[in-house]
């Protein structure tokens, strides 16, 4: 975007080495609470009761409890990525959902630099990113392409 | 109907107005506290026209057609069968508060696994400025429908 070079508060960016194989500093998000899920339902417009109504989850879906929105996991992982590089630098962001988050989960975000590439004349880094239940199984994984020229 | 019959189905385009209050609620929901995601002045200071939509917000925009269940109808599946398998975004220009976004949707691929017990649909969404026709971003989502009527081969 022309005009401004003001930083976007990408608070962790100084810690990142944009070189293939470099690990990105891991970050643990605060726990997902029922309030988080209610706010996300309202904020996202996804009112599927499976995420907010324990009676529905138990009776209609035969589950123990509500589950978190997959797109909430993706949004939290995006917050992690835009903490490493400003949103304007994010060119591609892609995830595969491999698990379901639960109330109380603290999502652990991590990643590493896969390779450097040129895209539309910009120097970019392709990174792999991962969201795990803290100390546990994977919820989602994928990749992102970040323009690193102006970081 | 074979999966191939769904490929190329185009859903009704629609427009969506992005409001500051909605972006602030979304930011609160995802724990995003940086000023530029709430305060128009901070957003302008960071080079945006207004508060920017966070990277995954286009997915929320995409869920607002006139008929919220038309995607399910186009795939002949029920909400309770559907899982979100994959989601991808490609970004060109940021979407900001005040923008009117024109959303186009198409089923670009469909296939099945396990003898039809699992059906996969790939949707492509294009988000563009309803005023200038400039492209904001595209999204690709893979939806998986479990067909309980088909024995797992």
PDB file of C-alpha atoms in Angstrom:
ATOM      1  CA  UNK A   1       0.000   0.000   0.000  1.00  0.00           C
ATOM      2  CA  UNK A   2       1.554   3.303  -1.013  1.00  0.00           C
ATOM      3  CA  UNK A   3       1.762   6.317   1.228  1.00  0.00           C
ATOM      4  CA  UNK A   4       2.659   5.008   4.632  1.00  0.00           C
ATOM      5  CA  UNK A   5       5.517   3.157   6.194  1.00  0.00           C
ATOM      6  CA  UNK A   6       4.123   3.183   9.700  1.00  0.00           C
ATOM      7  CA  UNK A   7       4.464  -0.127  11.498  1.00  0.00           C
ATOM      8  CA  UNK A   8       1.387  -2.266  12.112  1.00  0.00           C
ATOM      9  CA  UNK A   9       2.460  -3.404  15.570  1.00  0.00           C
ATOM     10  CA  UNK A  10       3.792  -6.723  14.359  1.00  0.00           C
ATOM     11  CA  UNK A  11       5.219  -7.083  17.827  1.00  0.00           C
ATOM     12  CA  UNK A  12       7.232 -10.272  17.318  1.00  0.00           C
ATOM     13  CA  UNK A  13       8.721  -9.508  13.960  1.00  0.00           C
ATOM     14  CA  UNK A  14      12.180  -8.634  15.217  1.00  0.00           C
ATOM     15  CA  UNK A  15      12.475 -12.193  16.481  1.00  0.00           C
ATOM     16  CA  UNK A  16      11.944 -13.794  13.061  1.00  0.00           C
ATOM     17  CA  UNK A  17      14.760 -14.901  10.824  1.00  0.00           C
ATOM     18  CA  UNK A  18      13.284 -15.204   7.325  1.00  0.00           C
ATOM     19  CA  UNK A  19      15.554 -18.023   6.202  1.00  0.00           C
ATOM     20  CA  UNK A  20      14.596 -21.540   5.087  1.00  0.00           C
ATOM     21  CA  UNK A  21      14.480 -23.914   8.034  1.00  0.00           C
ATOM     22  CA  UNK A  22      14.212 -21.153  10.629  1.00  0.00           C
ATOM     23  CA  UNK A  23      11.654 -21.844  13.344  1.00  0.00           C
ATOM     24  CA  UNK A  24       9.088 -19.134  14.116  1.00  0.00           C
ATOM     25  CA  UNK A  25       8.748 -18.277  17.825  1.00  0.00           C
ATOM     26  CA  UNK A  26       5.902 -20.382  19.215  1.00  0.00           C
ATOM     27  CA  UNK A  27       3.012 -18.673  20.962  1.00  0.00           C
ATOM     28  CA  UNK A  28       0.269 -20.006  23.226  1.00  0.00           C
ATOM     29  CA  UNK A  29      -3.129 -18.309  23.005  1.00  0.00           C
ATOM     30  CA  UNK A  30      -5.370 -17.750  26.070  1.00  0.00           C
ATOM     31  CA  UNK A  31      -7.876 -20.561  26.758  1.00  0.00           C
ATOM     32  CA  UNK A  32     -10.988 -20.853  24.591  1.00  0.00           C
ATOM     33  CA  UNK A  33     -13.923 -20.233  26.923  1.00  0.00           C
ATOM     34  CA  UNK A  34     -17.672 -20.468  26.369  1.00  0.00           C
ATOM     35  CA  UNK A  35     -17.603 -16.677  26.211  1.00  0.00           C
ATOM     36  CA  UNK A  36     -15.052 -16.890  23.378  1.00  0.00           C
ATOM     37  CA  UNK A  37     -17.364 -19.206  21.441  1.00  0.00           C
ATOM     38  CA  UNK A  38     -20.417 -17.012  22.056  1.00  0.00           C
ATOM     39  CA  UNK A  39     -18.526 -13.905  20.949  1.00  0.00           C
ATOM     40  CA  UNK A  40     -17.148 -15.675  17.902  1.00  0.00           C
ATOM     41  CA  UNK A  41     -20.625 -16.886  16.912  1.00  0.00           C
ATOM     42  CA  UNK A  42     -21.898 -13.312  17.070  1.00  0.00           C
ATOM     43  CA  UNK A  43     -18.820 -11.739  15.532  1.00  0.00           C
ATOM     44  CA  UNK A  44     -18.498 -14.194  12.663  1.00  0.00           C
ATOM     45  CA  UNK A  45     -22.177 -14.799  11.954  1.00  0.00           C
ATOM     46  CA  UNK A  46     -21.684 -18.558  12.333  1.00  0.00           C
ATOM     47  CA  UNK A  47     -24.604 -19.425  14.624  1.00  0.00           C
ATOM     48  CA  UNK A  48     -24.324 -23.206  14.290  1.00  0.00           C
ATOM     49  CA  UNK A  49     -25.593 -24.430  17.715  1.00  0.00           C
ATOM     50  CA  UNK A  50     -22.904 -27.121  17.775  1.00  0.00           C
ATOM     51  CA  UNK A  51     -20.510 -24.370  18.900  1.00  0.00           C
ATOM     52  CA  UNK A  52     -22.633 -22.558  21.482  1.00  0.00           C
ATOM     53  CA  UNK A  53     -25.470 -24.740  22.767  1.00  0.00           C
ATOM     54  CA  UNK A  54     -24.427 -27.655  24.989  1.00  0.00           C
ATOM     55  CA  UNK A  55     -27.965 -29.101  24.960  1.00  0.00           C
ATOM     56  CA  UNK A  56     -27.891 -29.261  21.177  1.00  0.00           C
ATOM     57  CA  UNK A  57     -24.371 -30.719  21.167  1.00  0.00           C
ATOM     58  CA  UNK A  58     -25.413 -33.483  23.580  1.00  0.00           C
ATOM     59  CA  UNK A  59     -28.879 -34.310  22.324  1.00  0.00           C
ATOM     60  CA  UNK A  60     -28.807 -33.634  18.606  1.00  0.00           C
ATOM     61  CA  UNK A  61     -25.142 -34.194  17.841  1.00  0.00           C
ATOM     62  CA  UNK A  62     -24.438 -36.875  20.490  1.00  0.00           C
ATOM     63  CA  UNK A  63     -21.270 -35.145  21.653  1.00  0.00           C
ATOM     64  CA  UNK A  64     -20.046 -34.517  25.208  1.00  0.00           C
ATOM     65  CA  UNK A  65     -19.824 -30.785  24.796  1.00  0.00           C
ATOM     66  CA  UNK A  66     -19.736 -27.989  22.243  1.00  0.00           C
ATOM     67  CA  UNK A  67     -16.730 -27.769  19.913  1.00  0.00           C
ATOM     68  CA  UNK A  68     -14.868 -24.682  18.791  1.00  0.00           C
ATOM     69  CA  UNK A  69     -15.310 -23.188  15.323  1.00  0.00           C
ATOM     70  CA  UNK A  70     -12.594 -24.332  12.909  1.00  0.00           C
ATOM     71  CA  UNK A  71     -12.492 -20.769  11.617  1.00  0.00           C
ATOM     72  CA  UNK A  72     -11.800 -19.524  15.167  1.00  0.00           C
ATOM     73  CA  UNK A  73      -8.653 -21.669  15.156  1.00  0.00           C
ATOM     74  CA  UNK A  74      -7.775 -20.207  11.755  1.00  0.00           C
ATOM     75  CA  UNK A  75      -8.380 -16.658  13.042  1.00  0.00           C
ATOM     76  CA  UNK A  76      -6.165 -17.245  16.096  1.00  0.00           C
ATOM     77  CA  UNK A  77      -3.406 -18.670  13.921  1.00  0.00           C
ATOM     78  CA  UNK A  78      -3.783 -15.616  11.646  1.00  0.00           C
ATOM     79  CA  UNK A  79      -3.282 -13.400  14.702  1.00  0.00           C
ATOM     80  CA  UNK A  80      -0.080 -15.307  15.359  1.00  0.00           C
ATOM     81  CA  UNK A  81       1.095 -14.821  11.764  1.00  0.00           C
ATOM     82  CA  UNK A  82       0.222 -11.097  11.712  1.00  0.00           C
ATOM     83  CA  UNK A  83       2.161 -10.761  14.957  1.00  0.00           C
ATOM     84  CA  UNK A  84       5.242 -11.953  13.079  1.00  0.00           C
ATOM     85  CA  UNK A  85       4.656  -9.881   9.945  1.00  0.00           C
ATOM     86  CA  UNK A  86       2.068  -7.164   9.333  1.00  0.00           C
ATOM     87  CA  UNK A  87      -1.207  -8.132   7.663  1.00  0.00           C
ATOM     88  CA  UNK A  88      -0.342  -6.146   4.518  1.00  0.00           C
ATOM     89  CA  UNK A  89       2.554  -8.569   3.928  1.00  0.00           C
ATOM     90  CA  UNK A  90       0.279 -11.636   4.058  1.00  0.00           C
ATOM     91  CA  UNK A  91      -0.384 -12.827   0.493  1.00  0.00           C
ATOM     92  CA  UNK A  92      -1.641 -16.397   0.871  1.00  0.00           C
ATOM     93  CA  UNK A  93      -2.980 -18.253   3.909  1.00  0.00           C
ATOM     94  CA  UNK A  94      -4.162 -21.830   3.715  1.00  0.00           C
ATOM     95  CA  UNK A  95      -5.113 -24.423   6.348  1.00  0.00           C
ATOM     96  CA  UNK A  96      -6.349 -27.980   6.606  1.00  0.00           C
ATOM     97  CA  UNK A  97      -8.519 -28.719   9.639  1.00  0.00           C
ATOM     98  CA  UNK A  98      -7.373 -31.905  11.358  1.00  0.00           C
ATOM     99  CA  UNK A  99      -8.960 -31.727  14.823  1.00  0.00           C
ATOM    100  CA  UNK A 100     -11.698 -30.038  16.838  1.00  0.00           C
ATOM    101  CA  UNK A 101     -10.999 -27.545  19.608  1.00  0.00           C
ATOM    102  CA  UNK A 102     -12.746 -27.865  22.964  1.00  0.00           C
ATOM    103  CA  UNK A 103     -13.640 -25.475  25.762  1.00  0.00           C
ATOM    104  CA  UNK A 104     -10.511 -24.846  27.835  1.00  0.00           C
ATOM    105  CA  UNK A 105      -8.069 -25.499  25.005  1.00  0.00           C
ATOM    106  CA  UNK A 106      -5.121 -23.175  24.744  1.00  0.00           C
ATOM    107  CA  UNK A 107      -4.063 -23.121  21.138  1.00  0.00           C
ATOM    108  CA  UNK A 108      -0.349 -23.376  20.629  1.00  0.00           C
ATOM    109  CA  UNK A 109       0.800 -21.719  17.406  1.00  0.00           C
ATOM    110  CA  UNK A 110       4.078 -22.572  15.751  1.00  0.00           C
ATOM    111  CA  UNK A 111       5.700 -22.655  12.358  1.00  0.00           C
ATOM    112  CA  UNK A 112       8.857 -22.499  10.330  1.00  0.00           C
ATOM    113  CA  UNK A 113      10.151 -20.996   7.129  1.00  0.00           C
ATOM    114  CA  UNK A 114       9.931 -23.468   4.240  1.00  0.00           C
ATOM    115  CA  UNK A 115      11.532 -21.506   1.434  1.00  0.00           C
ATOM    116  CA  UNK A 116      12.048 -18.087  -0.096  1.00  0.00           C
ATOM    117  CA  UNK A 117      10.387 -17.308  -3.403  1.00  0.00           C
ATOM    118  CA  UNK A 118       9.539 -14.495  -5.752  1.00  0.00           C
ATOM    119  CA  UNK A 119       5.862 -13.728  -6.326  1.00  0.00           C
ATOM    120  CA  UNK A 120       4.552 -10.876  -8.482  1.00  0.00           C
ATOM    121  CA  UNK A 121       8.004  -9.323  -8.329  1.00  0.00           C
ATOM    122  CA  UNK A 122       8.096  -9.415  -4.522  1.00  0.00           C
ATOM    123  CA  UNK A 123      10.514 -11.330  -2.360  1.00  0.00           C
ATOM    124  CA  UNK A 124       8.441 -13.682  -0.214  1.00  0.00           C
ATOM    125  CA  UNK A 125       8.834 -16.384   2.392  1.00  0.00           C
ATOM    126  CA  UNK A 126       6.622 -19.446   2.419  1.00  0.00           C
ATOM    127  CA  UNK A 127       6.046 -20.627   5.971  1.00  0.00           C
ATOM    128  CA  UNK A 128       4.311 -23.671   7.376  1.00  0.00           C
ATOM    129  CA  UNK A 129       2.051 -23.010  10.338  1.00  0.00           C
ATOM    130  CA  UNK A 130       0.421 -25.275  12.874  1.00  0.00           C
ATOM    131  CA  UNK A 131      -2.183 -25.000  15.627  1.00  0.00           C
ATOM    132  CA  UNK A 132      -2.115 -27.609  18.384  1.00  0.00           C
ATOM    133  CA  UNK A 133      -4.048 -28.178  21.553  1.00  0.00           C
ATOM    134  CA  UNK A 134      -1.458 -27.104  24.098  1.00  0.00           C
ATOM    135  CA  UNK A 135       0.918 -30.019  24.519  1.00  0.00           C
ATOM    136  CA  UNK A 136      -1.456 -32.220  22.554  1.00  0.00           C
ATOM    137  CA  UNK A 137      -2.821 -33.094  19.164  1.00  0.00           C
ATOM    138  CA  UNK A 138      -2.979 -30.971  16.051  1.00  0.00           C
ATOM    139  CA  UNK A 139      -6.085 -28.927  15.224  1.00  0.00           C
ATOM    140  CA  UNK A 140      -4.991 -27.418  11.920  1.00  0.00           C
ATOM    141  CA  UNK A 141      -1.917 -27.016   9.769  1.00  0.00           C
ATOM    142  CA  UNK A 142      -1.070 -25.298   6.550  1.00  0.00           C
ATOM    143  CA  UNK A 143       1.022 -22.572   5.039  1.00  0.00           C
ATOM    144  CA  UNK A 144       1.279 -18.867   4.359  1.00  0.00           C
ATOM    145  CA  UNK A 145       3.185 -16.689   1.938  1.00  0.00           C
ATOM    146  CA  UNK A 146       4.574 -13.438   3.351  1.00  0.00           C
ATOM    147  CA  UNK A 147       6.186 -10.587   1.419  1.00  0.00           C
ATOM    148  CA  UNK A 148       9.372  -9.930   3.358  1.00  0.00           C
ATOM    149  CA  UNK A 149      10.853  -7.080   1.364  1.00  0.00           C
ATOM    150  CA  UNK A 150       9.538  -4.255   3.536  1.00  0.00           C
ATOM    151  CA  UNK A 151       9.623  -5.966   6.925  1.00  0.00           C
TER     152      UNK A 151
ATOM    153  CA  UNK B   1     -26.104 -37.143  -9.906  1.00  0.00           C
ATOM    154  CA  UNK B   2     -22.390 -37.825 -10.008  1.00  0.00           C
ATOM    155  CA  UNK B   3     -19.928 -35.454  -8.290  1.00  0.00           C
ATOM    156  CA  UNK B   4     -18.902 -34.112 -11.694  1.00  0.00           C
ATOM    157  CA  UNK B   5     -22.441 -32.810 -12.244  1.00  0.00           C
ATOM    158  CA  UNK B   6     -21.910 -30.226  -9.486  1.00  0.00           C
ATOM    159  CA  UNK B   7     -18.760 -28.743 -10.989  1.00  0.00           C
ATOM    160  CA  UNK B   8     -19.359 -25.320 -12.497  1.00  0.00           C
ATOM    161  CA  UNK B   9     -22.501 -24.566 -10.484  1.00  0.00           C
ATOM    162  CA  UNK B  10     -22.595 -20.823  -9.872  1.00  0.00           C
ATOM    163  CA  UNK B  11     -24.410 -19.454  -6.828  1.00  0.00           C
ATOM    164  CA  UNK B  12     -26.149 -16.078  -6.755  1.00  0.00           C
ATOM    165  CA  UNK B  13     -23.713 -13.199  -6.278  1.00  0.00           C
ATOM    166  CA  UNK B  14     -24.451 -10.819  -3.427  1.00  0.00           C
ATOM    167  CA  UNK B  15     -23.063  -7.653  -1.863  1.00  0.00           C
ATOM    168  CA  UNK B  16     -22.081  -7.081   1.725  1.00  0.00           C
ATOM    169  CA  UNK B  17     -21.398  -3.802   3.529  1.00  0.00           C
ATOM    170  CA  UNK B  18     -18.503  -3.948   5.961  1.00  0.00           C
ATOM    171  CA  UNK B  19     -19.226  -1.989   9.134  1.00  0.00           C
ATOM    172  CA  UNK B  20     -16.811  -0.812  11.811  1.00  0.00           C
ATOM    173  CA  UNK B  21     -18.955  -2.131  14.656  1.00  0.00           C
ATOM    174  CA  UNK B  22     -18.921  -5.583  13.133  1.00  0.00           C
ATOM    175  CA  UNK B  23     -15.145  -5.576  12.645  1.00  0.00           C
ATOM    176  CA  UNK B  24     -14.720  -4.447  16.263  1.00  0.00           C
ATOM    177  CA  UNK B  25     -16.886  -7.322  17.494  1.00  0.00           C
ATOM    178  CA  UNK B  26     -14.958  -9.777  15.322  1.00  0.00           C
ATOM    179  CA  UNK B  27     -11.646  -8.412  16.660  1.00  0.00           C
ATOM    180  CA  UNK B  28     -12.923  -8.800  20.225  1.00  0.00           C
ATOM    181  CA  UNK B  29     -14.034 -12.380  19.516  1.00  0.00           C
ATOM    182  CA  UNK B  30     -10.594 -13.422  18.257  1.00  0.00           C
ATOM    183  CA  UNK B  31      -8.702 -11.541  20.982  1.00  0.00           C
ATOM    184  CA  UNK B  32      -7.286  -8.990  18.547  1.00  0.00           C
ATOM    185  CA  UNK B  33      -6.471  -5.916  20.637  1.00  0.00           C
ATOM    186  CA  UNK B  34      -4.122  -3.927  18.374  1.00  0.00           C
ATOM    187  CA  UNK B  35      -5.507  -0.405  17.860  1.00  0.00           C
ATOM    188  CA  UNK B  36      -5.659  -0.485  14.051  1.00  0.00           C
ATOM    189  CA  UNK B  37      -8.278  -3.265  14.222  1.00  0.00           C
ATOM    190  CA  UNK B  38     -10.596  -1.049  16.311  1.00  0.00           C
ATOM    191  CA  UNK B  39      -9.694   2.583  15.784  1.00  0.00           C
ATOM    192  CA  UNK B  40     -10.012   4.251  12.345  1.00  0.00           C
ATOM    193  CA  UNK B  41      -7.288   6.785  13.204  1.00  0.00           C
ATOM    194  CA  UNK B  42      -4.827   4.051  14.122  1.00  0.00           C
ATOM    195  CA  UNK B  43      -5.801   2.204  10.928  1.00  0.00           C
ATOM    196  CA  UNK B  44      -5.146   5.313   8.809  1.00  0.00           C
ATOM    197  CA  UNK B  45      -1.829   5.877  10.564  1.00  0.00           C
ATOM    198  CA  UNK B  46      -0.895   2.318   9.546  1.00  0.00           C
ATOM    199  CA  UNK B  47      -1.769   3.081   5.917  1.00  0.00           C
ATOM    200  CA  UNK B  48      -5.302   1.669   5.677  1.00  0.00           C
ATOM    201  CA  UNK B  49      -8.394   3.515   4.432  1.00  0.00           C
ATOM    202  CA  UNK B  50     -10.279   2.508   7.591  1.00  0.00           C
ATOM    203  CA  UNK B  51     -10.276  -0.401  10.066  1.00  0.00           C
ATOM    204  CA  UNK B  52      -9.054  -3.437   8.090  1.00  0.00           C
ATOM    205  CA  UNK B  53     -10.867  -6.759   8.108  1.00  0.00           C
ATOM    206  CA  UNK B  54      -8.581  -9.395   9.697  1.00  0.00           C
ATOM    207  CA  UNK B  55      -7.303 -12.140   7.357  1.00  0.00           C
ATOM    208  CA  UNK B  56     -10.103 -14.653   7.936  1.00  0.00           C
ATOM    209  CA  UNK B  57     -13.008 -12.174   7.984  1.00  0.00           C
ATOM    210  CA  UNK B  58     -13.771 -12.700   4.254  1.00  0.00           C
ATOM    211  CA  UNK B  59     -15.054 -16.158   5.242  1.00  0.00           C
ATOM    212  CA  UNK B  60     -17.696 -14.415   7.395  1.00  0.00           C
ATOM    213  CA  UNK B  61     -18.621 -12.119   4.520  1.00  0.00           C
ATOM    214  CA  UNK B  62     -19.077 -15.204   2.359  1.00  0.00           C
ATOM    215  CA  UNK B  63     -21.739 -16.562   4.701  1.00  0.00           C
ATOM    216  CA  UNK B  64     -24.210 -13.765   3.974  1.00  0.00           C
ATOM    217  CA  UNK B  65     -26.058 -14.549   0.751  1.00  0.00           C
ATOM    218  CA  UNK B  66     -29.774 -13.719   0.652  1.00  0.00           C
ATOM    219  CA  UNK B  67     -30.484 -17.387   1.255  1.00  0.00           C
ATOM    220  CA  UNK B  68     -27.935 -18.524   3.872  1.00  0.00           C
ATOM    221  CA  UNK B  69     -28.454 -22.189   2.994  1.00  0.00           C
ATOM    222  CA  UNK B  70     -28.156 -21.933  -0.775  1.00  0.00           C
ATOM    223  CA  UNK B  71     -24.678 -23.512  -0.730  1.00  0.00           C
ATOM    224  CA  UNK B  72     -26.067 -26.624   0.962  1.00  0.00           C
ATOM    225  CA  UNK B  73     -28.874 -26.753  -1.590  1.00  0.00           C
ATOM    226  CA  UNK B  74     -26.422 -26.462  -4.463  1.00  0.00           C
ATOM    227  CA  UNK B  75     -24.539 -29.475  -3.071  1.00  0.00           C
ATOM    228  CA  UNK B  76     -27.719 -31.433  -2.117  1.00  0.00           C
ATOM    229  CA  UNK B  77     -26.466 -31.929   1.434  1.00  0.00           C
ATOM    230  CA  UNK B  78     -27.709 -31.201   4.945  1.00  0.00           C
ATOM    231  CA  UNK B  79     -25.952 -28.902   7.463  1.00  0.00           C
ATOM    232  CA  UNK B  80     -25.515 -31.760   9.952  1.00  0.00           C
ATOM    233  CA  UNK B  81     -23.522 -33.770   7.379  1.00  0.00           C
ATOM    234  CA  UNK B  82     -21.017 -31.073   6.527  1.00  0.00           C
ATOM    235  CA  UNK B  83     -17.465 -30.653   7.795  1.00  0.00           C
ATOM    236  CA  UNK B  84     -15.088 -27.859   6.897  1.00  0.00           C
ATOM    237  CA  UNK B  85     -12.008 -29.615   5.556  1.00  0.00           C
ATOM    238  CA  UNK B  86      -9.772 -26.886   4.221  1.00  0.00           C
ATOM    239  CA  UNK B  87      -9.748 -23.129   3.840  1.00  0.00           C
ATOM    240  CA  UNK B  88      -7.415 -20.946   1.790  1.00  0.00           C
ATOM    241  CA  UNK B  89      -7.200 -17.232   1.031  1.00  0.00           C
ATOM    242  CA  UNK B  90      -5.232 -15.258  -1.515  1.00  0.00           C
ATOM    243  CA  UNK B  91      -5.023 -11.525  -0.778  1.00  0.00           C
ATOM    244  CA  UNK B  92      -4.712  -8.642  -3.252  1.00  0.00           C
ATOM    245  CA  UNK B  93      -6.058  -5.530  -1.462  1.00  0.00           C
ATOM    246  CA  UNK B  94      -7.265  -5.175   2.136  1.00  0.00           C
ATOM    247  CA  UNK B  95     -11.001  -5.053   2.828  1.00  0.00           C
ATOM    248  CA  UNK B  96     -11.789  -2.120   5.141  1.00  0.00           C
ATOM    249  CA  UNK B  97     -14.775  -0.766   7.050  1.00  0.00           C
ATOM    250  CA  UNK B  98     -17.029   1.155   4.683  1.00  0.00           C
ATOM    251  CA  UNK B  99     -16.354  -1.146   1.752  1.00  0.00           C
ATOM    252  CA  UNK B 100     -19.178  -2.697  -0.241  1.00  0.00           C
ATOM    253  CA  UNK B 101     -18.012  -6.167  -1.181  1.00  0.00           C
ATOM    254  CA  UNK B 102     -19.385  -8.084  -4.148  1.00  0.00           C
ATOM    255  CA  UNK B 103     -19.108 -11.833  -3.565  1.00  0.00           C
ATOM    256  CA  UNK B 104     -19.135 -14.396  -6.378  1.00  0.00           C
ATOM    257  CA  UNK B 105     -19.298 -18.116  -5.611  1.00  0.00           C
ATOM    258  CA  UNK B 106     -18.814 -21.209  -7.699  1.00  0.00           C
ATOM    259  CA  UNK B 107     -18.375 -24.940  -7.125  1.00  0.00           C
ATOM    260  CA  UNK B 108     -15.070 -25.494  -8.936  1.00  0.00           C
ATOM    261  CA  UNK B 109     -14.485 -29.139  -8.048  1.00  0.00           C
ATOM    262  CA  UNK B 110     -16.395 -32.109  -6.608  1.00  0.00           C
ATOM    263  CA  UNK B 111     -15.338 -35.673  -6.005  1.00  0.00           C
ATOM    264  CA  UNK B 112     -16.051 -38.595  -3.713  1.00  0.00           C
ATOM    265  CA  UNK B 113     -14.123 -41.096  -1.637  1.00  0.00           C
ATOM    266  CA  UNK B 114     -14.939 -44.359   0.143  1.00  0.00           C
ATOM    267  CA  UNK B 115     -17.528 -45.431  -2.406  1.00  0.00           C
ATOM    268  CA  UNK B 116     -19.510 -42.213  -2.051  1.00  0.00           C
ATOM    269  CA  UNK B 117     -19.604 -42.187   1.752  1.00  0.00           C
ATOM    270  CA  UNK B 118     -17.578 -38.973   1.679  1.00  0.00           C
ATOM    271  CA  UNK B 119     -18.358 -36.258  -0.833  1.00  0.00           C
ATOM    272  CA  UNK B 120     -15.974 -33.364  -1.342  1.00  0.00           C
ATOM    273  CA  UNK B 121     -16.974 -29.993  -2.734  1.00  0.00           C
ATOM    274  CA  UNK B 122     -14.515 -27.212  -3.526  1.00  0.00           C
ATOM    275  CA  UNK B 123     -15.981 -23.711  -3.511  1.00  0.00           C
ATOM    276  CA  UNK B 124     -14.220 -20.695  -4.910  1.00  0.00           C
ATOM    277  CA  UNK B 125     -15.273 -17.282  -3.660  1.00  0.00           C
ATOM    278  CA  UNK B 126     -14.152 -14.012  -5.195  1.00  0.00           C
ATOM    279  CA  UNK B 127     -14.426 -10.804  -3.183  1.00  0.00           C
ATOM    280  CA  UNK B 128     -14.297  -7.558  -5.115  1.00  0.00           C
ATOM    281  CA  UNK B 129     -15.036  -3.888  -4.555  1.00  0.00           C
ATOM    282  CA  UNK B 130     -18.676  -3.374  -5.622  1.00  0.00           C
ATOM    283  CA  UNK B 131     -17.813   0.213  -6.602  1.00  0.00           C
ATOM    284  CA  UNK B 132     -14.520  -0.146  -8.482  1.00  0.00           C
ATOM    285  CA  UNK B 133     -14.590  -3.893  -9.343  1.00  0.00           C
ATOM    286  CA  UNK B 134     -11.064  -4.121  -7.939  1.00  0.00           C
ATOM    287  CA  UNK B 135     -10.331  -7.556  -6.518  1.00  0.00           C
ATOM    288  CA  UNK B 136      -9.831  -7.771  -2.735  1.00  0.00           C
ATOM    289  CA  UNK B 137      -9.167 -11.470  -2.322  1.00  0.00           C
ATOM    290  CA  UNK B 138     -10.222 -14.971  -3.281  1.00  0.00           C
ATOM    291  CA  UNK B 139     -11.054 -17.897  -1.045  1.00  0.00           C
ATOM    292  CA  UNK B 140     -11.126 -21.613  -1.657  1.00  0.00           C
ATOM    293  CA  UNK B 141     -12.927 -23.887   0.753  1.00  0.00           C
ATOM    294  CA  UNK B 142     -13.242 -27.646   0.842  1.00  0.00           C
ATOM    295  CA  UNK B 143     -16.475 -28.925   2.383  1.00  0.00           C
ATOM    296  CA  UNK B 144     -16.851 -32.608   3.210  1.00  0.00           C
ATOM    297  CA  UNK B 145     -20.298 -34.222   3.382  1.00  0.00           C
ATOM    298  CA  UNK B 146     -20.738 -37.567   5.079  1.00  0.00           C
ATOM    299  CA  UNK B 147     -23.464 -39.648   3.466  1.00  0.00           C
ATOM    300  CA  UNK B 148     -24.858 -41.901   6.185  1.00  0.00           C
ATOM    301  CA  UNK B 149     -26.827 -43.833   3.571  1.00  0.00           C
ATOM    302  CA  UNK B 150     -23.702 -45.190   1.925  1.00  0.00           C
ATOM    303  CA  UNK B 151     -21.915 -48.081   3.581  1.00  0.00           C
ATOM    304  CA  UNK B 152     -18.280 -47.275   4.145  1.00  0.00           C
ATOM    305  CA  UNK B 153     -16.542 -49.316   1.439  1.00  0.00           C
TER     306      UNK B 153
END
